[in-house]
Amino acid sequence: MRDVAIIGVGMTPVGEHWGSSLRALGTDALQLALKDSNLTQIEALYVGNAYGATYSSQTQIGALIADHSGLGGLETFTIEAGDASGGAALRTGYLAVASGAVETVAVLGVEKSTDSLASARVSARNISLDADFETVHGATLTTLAALLMRRYMHEYGVDLSVFEGFSLNAHANGSRNPNAMYRNVLRAGAFGKAPMVSDPVSLFDSAPDGDGSSGVILTSRERAADLVEHPIWIAGSSVASDTLALQDRQDMLYLKAADASAFKAYQQAGLTAADIDLFELHDAFTILTALTLEATGFAQRGEGWKLSQQGGEMLGLGGHLPISTFGGLKSRGNPAGATGIYQAAEACLQLRGDAGDNQVPNARIACIQNLGGLGSTAVTHILVKDE
Amino acid sequence: MRDVAIIGVGMTPVGEHWGSSLRALGTDALQLALKDSNLTQIEALYVGNAYGATYSSQTQIGALIADHSGLGGLETFTIEAGDASGGAALRTGYLAVASGAVETVAVLGVEKSTDSLASARVSARNISLDADFETVHGATLTTLAALLMRRYMHEYGVDLSVFEGFSLNAHANGSRNPNAMYRNVLRAGAFGKAPMVSDPVSLFDSAPDGDGSSGVILTSRERAADLVEHPIWIAGSSVASDTLALQDRQDMLYLKAADASAFKAYQQAGLTAADIDLFELHDAFTILTALTLEATGFAQRGEGWKLSQQGGEMLGLGGHLPISTFGGLKSRGNPAGATGIYQAAEACLQLRGDAGDNQVPNARIACIQNLGGLGSTAVTHILVKDE
């Protein structure tokens, strides 16, 4: 298996881009990533997108963006795994380059949810739940996250305030990121007064949907050496799955897929959680942050919330385990199928030392994890810089 | 790059399966393919599906089927490229095994269009067109195929009757296939009297949408030797793309992506069109059959229709170039994202000598080609049997 390098990254700001289309957004990020990699042509384009069919009545988005970008003709298709689509697309690009079949690949995440029919906007993201056994009864991602959070508080005897630190940290980091959707710093006390979305999930527990696109360029070791000085290496790549319906899980508070995919990725990289310098996790809800930290080896079961309590010394940019270093889903925003590629691009900037105001000092090893639904798909990648 | 073998195939009948769900259909085909491969567990499941989001309000179909099949936890995600989704999923499975990252893979195509909202059924497949520049104006796949066919007739001075042979051949073969959706043999003269769908595309020029699922199991050379006596080898695998909108093509009658992907696949396999013993092509419309034969090296430009004129001696099971050997999309049916995997499974049965009443004598090398939209994505695989 060949080593796979990331040699370019590109991101557009996350937000409501009423003036841009799916193909235009994707092209913007693709061109930024190509420029960063010093390439003008590539062999394949794998696109992570979750809701183009429902938001924009559009499939074959890869061919659409390839044509719009002037790269028409190349190998391209779309990868979907709910909000883990970006991560799964990165996995596909990794496999393509690792196999030797393809030399240069762009992996692009793109999502466009504004300028769509209102009915589609309300329901689109819920199609990542179990349509026959959850959505049909009126369940949504947020109401199910609320059930998870309520259960967690009951089992471990904690109240809402223990989740505050995750949100404070995300917004503190996002406030420095020009690509972030909500750059406001949360004032002390604001978390406890936030309007409820679905009790106990408040506005500051849940990440905003947004339009956005992000791309990374992958190639082999040989080619990377010709193109850039400091490639970032994919040392671990793994996908695992769990049931879609929460009710089908033996233990609702255990993110089985997050655990399995992190474990496999650590194993491939020859590392453990203790080696990770920063972790871009899937903080679509603060309860997912707590459960993810427990599933991936950073906290014991029932104790993920404790990391939130330790403030900047634990989770901040200079802390023991920096997370959501550019704002995470909570502040940077959650452009669904693009989110996993934002995570990858942000982690690369950290490892290259190009993260500016968001830089984690001496970052050498990053873990990124992208979830679909409430952990039904989990994609974990370990990124490392050369010594 | 490792050699990749197909060691198991499974297909459900194509049709209107009102009593079955997306997950149940997929599980049926997956279990058939697993049984055929003598495996009970696999490492990854890549699912080709195009319209689950719109027909069934369901994403993350891989995780859904993995759970329903009792294979929960494994690596899985969905691949989409319009009606070429199945072919693109096969490409993904090929890359995964070729890379060495994964040892055993199921590639499943599944599509379910009955039992959906009527509005979704009417519009769903048109989302593989360009939403902003074609669909918005009321164009559909069939009306655009009609434009292509009309142009072809004008340019080459032929009438409707020249397409008849493609339809006769497909139905003759499909009549022997228990999995085919329409097993009627077309009577002489019926083609010319068929009701128009979109003039000049008649009922007998266009393939029926259907529910269906088909799976193939892939593994490495080493593992294949332990499991089955006669694996089938993927000697060539390639994807290429073209514009979505017909109006953006320099030459509407040239399927650029079909040409490019076939050429790359032949090249990888060290073969030419002359070496192909049977060709499962994407006969969603008879005009696509003619244009595909021209783009892939089996006919000169403007002369694809001539193969139709030569009847069974050319295209039949015992002919010079057997096509649509189990009925093709026209008679077996076109379950969208599953179609490419039906093509793969049918070609494997031919090469194994297990095609029963549909057997092509002495079949050693098969080409399969799956198209998205009207050729916006083209996926070509070359399958060969051991000597």
CSV table of N, CA and C in Angstrom, one decimal, chain B residues 169 308 310-320:
chain,number,residue,atom,x,y,z
B,169,ASN,N,-33.5,-7.7,-29.6
B,169,ASN,CA,-32.4,-8.6,-28.9
B,169,ASN,C,-32.6,-8.6,-27.4
B,308,SER,N,-27.6,-3.1,-35.2
B,308,SER,CA,-29.0,-3.5,-35.0
B,308,SER,C,-29.6,-4.2,-36.2
B,310,GLN,N,-28.2,-6.2,-38.2
B,310,GLN,CA,-27.6,-7.6,-38.5
B,310,GLN,C,-28.2,-8.7,-37.6
B,311,GLY,N,-29.2,-8.3,-36.8
B,311,GLY,CA,-29.9,-9.3,-36.0
B,311,GLY,C,-29.1,-10.2,-35.1
B,312,GLY,N,-29.6,-11.4,-34.8
B,312,GLY,CA,-28.9,-12.3,-33.9
B,312,GLY,C,-27.5,-12.7,-34.2
B,313,GLU,N,-27.2,-12.6,-35.5
B,313,GLU,CA,-25.8,-13.0,-35.9
B,313,GLU,C,-24.8,-12.0,-35.4
B,314,MET,N,-25.2,-10.8,-35.1
B,314,MET,CA,-24.3,-9.8,-34.6
B,314,MET,C,-24.5,-9.7,-33.1
B,315,LEU,N,-25.7,-9.5,-32.6
B,315,LEU,CA,-25.9,-9.1,-31.2
B,315,LEU,C,-26.4,-10.2,-30.3
B,316,GLY,N,-26.9,-11.3,-30.9
B,316,GLY,CA,-27.5,-12.4,-30.1
B,316,GLY,C,-26.5,-13.2,-29.3
B,317,LEU,N,-27.0,-14.1,-28.5
B,317,LEU,CA,-26.1,-14.8,-27.6
B,317,LEU,C,-25.0,-15.6,-28.3
B,318,GLY,N,-25.3,-16.1,-29.5
B,318,GLY,CA,-24.3,-16.8,-30.3
B,318,GLY,C,-23.7,-15.9,-31.4
B,319,GLY,N,-23.9,-14.6,-31.3
B,319,GLY,CA,-23.5,-13.7,-32.3
B,319,GLY,C,-22.0,-13.2,-32.2
B,320,HIS,N,-21.7,-12.3,-33.0
B,320,HIS,CA,-20.3,-11.8,-33.0
B,320,HIS,C,-20.1,-10.9,-31.8
